[in-house]
Amino acid sequence: MSSGVPPYVRLANEIAAQFAHRAPAEAATAIANHLRVTWDPRMKSALIEYARSGGPDLAPAAAQAAHHLQAGS
Amino acid sequence: MTLLKEPDFGTPARPGAATVELTVDGVAVRVPPGTSVLRAAKEAGVDVPKLCATDNLEAFGSCRLCVVEIDGVRGTPASCTTPVAAGMVVRTQNERLGKLRRGVMELYISDHPLDCLTCSANGDCELQDMAGVTGLREVRYGSGVDAGANHLDLPTDSSNPYFDFEASKCIACSRCVRACDEVQGTLALTIEGRGFDSKVAAGAGGSFFDSDCVSCGACVQACPTATLQEKSVVELGMPTRTVLTTCAYCGVGCSFKAELRGDELVRMVPYKNGGANEGHSCVKGRFAFGYASHPDRVLEPMVRDKISDPWRTVSWPEAISFTARRLREIQAAHGQGSIGAITSSRTTNEEVYAVQKLVRAVFGNNNVDTCARVCHSPTGYGLKQTFGESAGTQDFRSVDESDVILVIGSNPTDAHPVFGSRMKQRIRQGAKLIVIDPRRIDLVRTPHVEAAYHLELRPGTNVAIVNALAHVVVTEGLVDREFVASRCEDFEAWETFIAQPEHSPEAVADICGVPADKIRAAARLYATGGNAAIYYGLGVTEHSQGSTMVMGMANLAMATGNIGRPGVGVNPMRGQNNVQGSCDMGSFPHELPGYRHVSNDDVREIYEQLWGTPILNEPGLRIPNMFDAAIDGSFKALFVQGEDIAQSDPNTQHVFAALGALELLVVQDLFVNETAKFAHVLLPGTSFLEKDGTFTNAERRINRVRPIMAPRTGKQEWEIICEIAQAMGYPMQYESAARIMDEIALTTPTFTGVSFDRLDELGSIQWPCDVDHPEGTPIMHSAEFTRGKGRFMETVYVPTSERSTRKFPLILTTGRILSQYNVGAQTRRTANVAWHSEDVLELHPHDAEVRGVTDGDLIALSSRVGRTELRAKISDRMPVGVCYTTFHHPVSGANVVTTDNSDWATNCPEYKVTAVQVDLVPTSVAAVPEVVVAGGK
């Protein structure tokens, strides 16, 4: 549904919800791995940029995953 | 190929080794115990006359033509009902037997209209054949109207759109009645009356159309006379040649004999040796082929600069050059990644392979996705994670050895009817059935079939219930410890996870709406009932947790040891004919053919060497991402191969906005579909009757699709792709579809042993087919999983964000109906519309009553994203609070109301859970849904 949140943010948050039961660091790594394997570069870049600029609607684990992507870790 | 008459052995084959030796007319023959003398004779090369016997039905022993003499046996027993015995000496022909048979034939002929020269079955009539074989020369009782009492004035029932029942020609052999029972399992036909008054009747004696008949055609195929005959044969005459090919409807992948006169298709007859269907068919594959010659077919390319312009019919060179030029211009202006393609599960493997190659080698990106994105992408993801292979584990035949059949989110009798019939037969033999579905689908209770448990869960709660089933298995000591220890990994962590109280049936009962004791009982049956098999469909995958649910089912199967042998497994029921193949061919944006990730240097190198061009090592855009990128302006051109995304994809307004934003939309299709209304180029496609290639069905079976006529457009679809590639500056060329398959085999490990020659030789091949499995692999993961150890995955239940509220209190789910297929592009252009001329909304009587809705009323269906109108159908097979519709008709366009929610792992849309409201539309309001007007570019 259109909620004003960019699609890549909504998708990242949905992935993050699936890993919410894990420890934060572990969840962030799992999310980043999933994004790395399945997402187009422009979506990854957009997510990284969104997280870097504060990312108000991004779940914490998804934001951490974006940092992993940026760092290449 | 000439007219292919399959040998009929009279009675079914019996399993086991051929250990019983007997002599038939002096010829020694060895057959398995339980074989009939009739079949043994055929195997010895001796044809015994017969009328009521045929080898896809159990012996009936009514016609008395197959009588034989057996040493030591009194009289002349019917060879069809007499089992063989060791040392038996049989004589099938002598003066006495000949006289008996002629006597029988005299009786039949005395009550038969002798209009052979003008009869529609002339040349294909077993009664005619037997008159010849038995040497009948006179009929002492008279014949036709000269005879005594007869049935010659019985009326013909022409109510079925596809076949007639000419009762005056019926010999009451019961083959049609038995086929409806033993092959189809519908029991729509019966013998009414006794003795001379015996006659075939549909249901309670009404018309065929008004009966329970599902028009599968088994009765027509079984009929030895012209009594049940295809209308097409009545109108056109007998075919003169046969081409063996594969149905282009659902994922069962039935083999058919296309029977023709010249290039005119007369009928499609299911092929007895077809690996998937073994001689059975459904109403779509058997009869609904008329769309291929429908006047709506587009046969010449068309282009236009803006979608508000009228179409211009152009030559192929102009269409190709226009397409190639615009694609390159857009890339030059907006970047290499600004264009992409969507492949179709309705096209062949070779056509899909060509398109993904076009994208990777010519477009220079990985922006290729397939329509499987919106149906079974969670299957690919979930089974790859757990088992290591993105495919179902069993062949269809495997269900014959299942003791427990668990059907989740699948409606086989409507969506996969040929396999549904097979499943019903197994249940009638004693297998136990568990159905997990909000709706009371036909399988729950149908003649001689009744589910042991029907778990009527709330839409969106699949993961909660599969976790609860696994919780019972783990906490009640039902785990197959030996299997898990030797074959799997990560079990301990999963066991701890799934044993948590939050996964207990008692904890999830309120979430799912299913009583805890029912969940427990179903879990115990699955775990302890013998061979247990899971069959699932889009009711599993099309959720925001579709991938999680697939992994949950894999966990359940592994925990109970139900993997790796006949009768068990995890089996996705694929919706379209080539869903498996389109995925196999590398049309996911992150995977090259054979499900190998684009980041894998070794794999990319194979293609880079062969194709002579670099391949991007990053995934491309998925279909929903393409739409989002089109709207945000970074994606400008799309090539759509044979899919109607404007009708099939969720949230229609969003799709329309995306398509309307494109600078170039190229559609390759048979018709001007809803998507083509936004297109700048329409490249006419080929129907399955014109295609040369292969389809891969739900059991990984690669079947040949053979052209029965030249492409009506003048080109195969893969040729058009090659020409676009060439016009874009890349030398892509193949001599034939067979050479494309050769390239697939050369580059894809699971297809190593596949070629057109090998397929012609073996009939079909289930991949993996390689040096270790030269004839394919019917059952996967037998000794070890593809990934080595099967991996248990934690499957957390995360509820969908789509919730019912006071404003939208009902949950809508969508699905299919027997007579229509997908977006209806094909079936709406056939007589199948007689059964389902419009989509309707099914809802429970209570939900209807509180809204003042009665059956047939026009209602408004609205969700948070859209609104449409359609007719109501009141049905107590719906639970309270849930409504259901199909998406076969663009007029109602069910996807106007479905949301953007999608599976977290794959973006497969959540078609199955939409919060909606239903309101009665006052009769004074026009029943025309709102039309969203596309913007022009």
GROMACS .gro file of N, CA and C in nm, chain B residues 521-593:
model
  219
  594ALA      N    1  -0.456  -3.337   1.617
  594ALA     CA    2  -0.494  -3.462   1.551
  594ALA      C    3  -0.438  -3.468   1.409
  595ALA      N    4  -0.442  -3.356   1.338
  595ALA     CA    5  -0.389  -3.353   1.202
  595ALA      C    6  -0.238  -3.376   1.203
  596ALA      N    7  -0.170  -3.315   1.297
  596ALA     CA    8  -0.025  -3.332   1.307
  596ALA      C    9   0.011  -3.477   1.335
  597ARG      N   10  -0.064  -3.539   1.424
  597ARG     CA   11  -0.037  -3.681   1.456
  597ARG      C   12  -0.059  -3.769   1.334
  598LEU      N   13  -0.165  -3.739   1.261
  598LEU     CA   14  -0.192  -3.820   1.142
  598LEU      C   15  -0.079  -3.803   1.040
  599TYR      N   16  -0.038  -3.679   1.018
  599TYR     CA   17   0.069  -3.655   0.921
  599TYR      C   18   0.197  -3.728   0.962
  600ALA      N   19   0.228  -3.722   1.091
  600ALA     CA   20   0.355  -3.776   1.138
  600ALA      C   21   0.356  -3.928   1.151
  601THR      N   22   0.241  -3.987   1.169
  601THR     CA   23   0.238  -4.131   1.202
  601THR      C   24   0.155  -4.215   1.103
  602GLY      N   25   0.099  -4.152   1.003
  602GLY     CA   26   0.006  -4.224   0.916
  602GLY      C   27   0.068  -4.299   0.801
  603GLY      N   28   0.201  -4.311   0.800
  603GLY     CA   29   0.269  -4.375   0.686
  603GLY      C   30   0.328  -4.269   0.595
  604ASN      N   31   0.339  -4.301   0.466
  604ASN     CA   32   0.394  -4.203   0.372
  604ASN      C   33   0.305  -4.079   0.369
  605ALA      N   34   0.365  -3.965   0.403
  605ALA     CA   35   0.286  -3.842   0.406
  605ALA      C   36   0.343  -3.741   0.306
  606ALA      N   37   0.255  -3.689   0.223
  606ALA     CA   38   0.297  -3.596   0.117
  606ALA      C   39   0.226  -3.463   0.133
  607ILE      N   40   0.298  -3.355   0.106
  607ILE     CA   41   0.239  -3.221   0.109
  607ILE      C   42   0.223  -3.171  -0.034
  608TYR      N   43   0.105  -3.124  -0.065
  608TYR     CA   44   0.080  -3.057  -0.192
  608TYR      C   45   0.027  -2.918  -0.161
  609TYR      N   46   0.088  -2.818  -0.221
  609TYR     CA   47   0.048  -2.682  -0.188
  609TYR      C   48   0.044  -2.595  -0.313
  610GLY      N   49  -0.023  -2.482  -0.297
  610GLY     CA   50  -0.037  -2.393  -0.412
  610GLY      C   51  -0.021  -2.249  -0.373
  611LEU      N   52  -0.089  -2.163  -0.446
  611LEU     CA   53  -0.071  -2.020  -0.426
  611LEU      C   54  -0.131  -1.973  -0.295
  612GLY      N   55  -0.215  -2.056  -0.235
  612GLY     CA   56  -0.267  -2.026  -0.102
  612GLY      C   57  -0.158  -2.033   0.003
  613VAL      N   58  -0.042  -2.083  -0.035
  613VAL     CA   59   0.076  -2.080   0.051
  613VAL      C   60   0.167  -1.964   0.010
  614THR      N   61   0.196  -1.957  -0.119
  614THR     CA   62   0.302  -1.865  -0.161
  614THR      C   63   0.258  -1.718  -0.165
  615GLU      N   64   0.134  -1.693  -0.202
  615GLU     CA   65   0.092  -1.555  -0.224
  615GLU      C   66   0.050  -1.487  -0.093
  616HIS      N   67   0.146  -1.481  -0.004
  616HIS     CA   68   0.129  -1.417   0.127
  616HIS      C   69   0.255  -1.337   0.159
  617SER      N   70   0.242  -1.249   0.254
  617SER     CA   71   0.362  -1.172   0.292
  617SER      C   72   0.463  -1.261   0.364
  618GLN      N   73   0.421  -1.383   0.403
  618GLN     CA   74   0.515  -1.480   0.462
  618GLN      C   75   0.522  -1.607   0.377
  619GLY      N   76   0.506  -1.593   0.244
  619GLY     CA   77   0.504  -1.712   0.158
  619GLY      C   78   0.630  -1.796   0.168
  620SER      N   79   0.744  -1.731   0.165
  620SER     CA   80   0.871  -1.806   0.172
  620SER      C   81   0.887  -1.874   0.307
  621THR      N   82   0.846  -1.805   0.412
  621THR     CA   83   0.854  -1.865   0.547
  621THR      C   84   0.770  -1.991   0.552
  622MET      N   85   0.652  -1.985   0.492
  622MET     CA   86   0.563  -2.100   0.496
  622MET      C   87   0.621  -2.218   0.417
  623VAL      N   88   0.683  -2.188   0.303
  623VAL     CA   89   0.746  -2.297   0.225
  623VAL      C   90   0.854  -2.364   0.310
  624MET      N   91   0.931  -2.283   0.378
  624MET     CA   92   1.035  -2.341   0.465
  624MET      C   93   0.972  -2.418   0.581
  625GLY      N   94   0.859  -2.369   0.630
  625GLY     CA   95   0.789  -2.438   0.739
  625GLY      C   96   0.743  -2.577   0.697
  626MET      N   97   0.694  -2.587   0.575
  626MET     CA   98   0.651  -2.719   0.525
  626MET      C   99   0.770  -2.811   0.505
  627ALA      N  100   0.881  -2.754   0.456
  627ALA     CA  101   1.002  -2.834   0.438
  627ALA      C  102   1.051  -2.886   0.574
  628ASN      N  103   1.047  -2.799   0.676
  628ASN     CA  104   1.084  -2.843   0.811
  628ASN      C  105   0.998  -2.962   0.855
  629LEU      N  106   0.868  -2.948   0.832
  629LEU     CA  107   0.775  -3.053   0.877
  629LEU      C  108   0.805  -3.186   0.808
  630ALA      N  109   0.831  -3.177   0.678
  630ALA     CA  110   0.861  -3.300   0.602
  630ALA      C  111   0.991  -3.364   0.650
  631MET      N  112   1.092  -3.280   0.673
  631MET     CA  113   1.221  -3.335   0.718
  631MET      C  114   1.209  -3.395   0.858
  632ALA      N  115   1.140  -3.326   0.947
  632ALA     CA  116   1.129  -3.372   1.085
  632ALA      C  117   1.062  -3.508   1.094
  633THR      N  118   0.975  -3.537   1.000
  633THR     CA  119   0.902  -3.664   1.002
  633THR      C  120   0.960  -3.766   0.904
  634GLY      N  121   1.069  -3.730   0.839
  634GLY     CA  122   1.133  -3.822   0.745
  634GLY      C  123   1.054  -3.844   0.618
  635ASN      N  124   0.970  -3.747   0.584
  635ASN     CA  125   0.887  -3.765   0.465
  635ASN      C  126   0.948  -3.698   0.342
  636ILE      N  127   1.068  -3.738   0.310
  636ILE     CA  128   1.140  -3.687   0.193
  636ILE      C  129   1.225  -3.801   0.135
  637GLY      N  130   1.231  -3.807   0.003
  637GLY     CA  131   1.330  -3.894  -0.060
  637GLY      C  132   1.283  -4.028  -0.106
  638ARG      N  133   1.152  -4.052  -0.106
  638ARG     CA  134   1.102  -4.180  -0.156
  638ARG      C  135   0.961  -4.158  -0.212
  639PRO      N  136   0.909  -4.253  -0.287
  639PRO     CA  137   0.773  -4.237  -0.341
  639PRO      C  138   0.671  -4.223  -0.229
  640GLY      N  139   0.571  -4.139  -0.254
  640GLY     CA  140   0.461  -4.126  -0.159
  640GLY      C  141   0.474  -4.013  -0.060
  641VAL      N  142   0.589  -3.943  -0.061
  641VAL     CA  143   0.610  -3.838   0.039
  641VAL      C  144   0.640  -3.706  -0.031
  642GLY      N  145   0.713  -3.617   0.035
  642GLY     CA  146   0.765  -3.500  -0.034
  642GLY      C  147   0.689  -3.371  -0.012
  643VAL      N  148   0.743  -3.266  -0.073
  643VAL     CA  149   0.686  -3.131  -0.070
  643VAL      C  150   0.667  -3.087  -0.214
  644ASN      N  151   0.543  -3.062  -0.252
  644ASN     CA  152   0.512  -3.050  -0.394
  644ASN      C  153   0.433  -2.923  -0.426
  645PRO      N  154   0.498  -2.829  -0.493
  645PRO     CA  155   0.426  -2.709  -0.536
  645PRO      C  156   0.339  -2.740  -0.658
  646MET      N  157   0.214  -2.700  -0.652
  646MET     CA  158   0.127  -2.714  -0.768
  646MET      C  159   0.141  -2.586  -0.850
  647ARG      N  160   0.210  -2.598  -0.961
  647ARG     CA  161   0.242  -2.480  -1.044
  647ARG      C  162   0.120  -2.437  -1.123
  648GLY      N  163   0.097  -2.307  -1.125
  648GLY     CA  164  -0.026  -2.259  -1.189
  648GLY      C  165  -0.024  -2.266  -1.339
  649GLN      N  166   0.077  -2.206  -1.402
  649GLN     CA  167   0.081  -2.205  -1.548
  649GLN      C  168   0.171  -2.317  -1.598
  650ASN      N  169   0.159  -2.342  -1.728
  650ASN     CA  170   0.222  -2.460  -1.786
  650ASN      C  171   0.373  -2.465  -1.769
  651ASN      N  172   0.439  -2.349  -1.774
  651ASN     CA  173   0.585  -2.355  -1.772
  651ASN      C  174   0.645  -2.269  -1.661
  652VAL      N  175   0.577  -2.266  -1.547
  652VAL     CA  176   0.630  -2.190  -1.433
  652VAL      C  177   0.765  -2.247  -1.391
  653GLN      N  178   0.772  -2.379  -1.380
  653GLN     CA  179   0.898  -2.441  -1.341
  653GLN      C  180   1.007  -2.406  -1.442
  654GLY      N  181   0.972  -2.421  -1.570
  654GLY     CA  182   1.072  -2.397  -1.674
  654GLY      C  183   1.118  -2.253  -1.680
  655SER      N  184   1.024  -2.160  -1.666
  655SER     CA  185   1.064  -2.019  -1.677
  655SER      C  186   1.160  -1.984  -1.565
  656CYS      N  187   1.141  -2.047  -1.449
  656CYS     CA  188   1.236  -2.025  -1.338
  656CYS      C  189   1.368  -2.095  -1.367
  657ASP      N  190   1.360  -2.218  -1.418
  657ASP     CA  191   1.482  -2.295  -1.447
  657ASP      C  192   1.573  -2.221  -1.545
  658MET      N  193   1.510  -2.144  -1.635
  658MET     CA  194   1.585  -2.085  -1.746
  658MET      C  195   1.660  -1.957  -1.711
  659GLY      N  196   1.660  -1.922  -1.583
  659GLY     CA  197   1.740  -1.806  -1.544
  659GLY      C  198   1.671  -1.674  -1.563
  660SER      N  199   1.540  -1.672  -1.548
  660SER     CA  200   1.474  -1.543  -1.567
  660SER      C  201   1.443  -1.475  -1.434
  661PHE      N  202   1.503  -1.518  -1.326
  661PHE     CA  203   1.500  -1.437  -1.204
  661PHE      C  204   1.621  -1.341  -1.210
  662PRO      N  205   1.601  -1.219  -1.160
  662PRO     CA  206   1.706  -1.119  -1.179
  662PRO      C  207   1.835  -1.147  -1.101
  663HIS      N  208   1.831  -1.240  -1.009
  663HIS     CA  209   1.954  -1.270  -0.935
  663HIS      C  210   2.014  -1.405  -0.972
  664GLU      N  211   1.949  -1.476  -1.067
  664GLU     CA  212   1.998  -1.611  -1.096
  664GLU      C  213   2.011  -1.637  -1.246
  665LEU      N  214   2.121  -1.698  -1.281
  665LEU     CA  215   2.142  -1.748  -1.417
  665LEU      C  216   2.072  -1.884  -1.429
  666PRO      N  217   2.061  -1.940  -1.551
  666PRO     CA  218   1.993  -2.069  -1.564
  666PRO      C  219   2.045  -2.172  -1.463
   0.00000   0.00000   0.00000
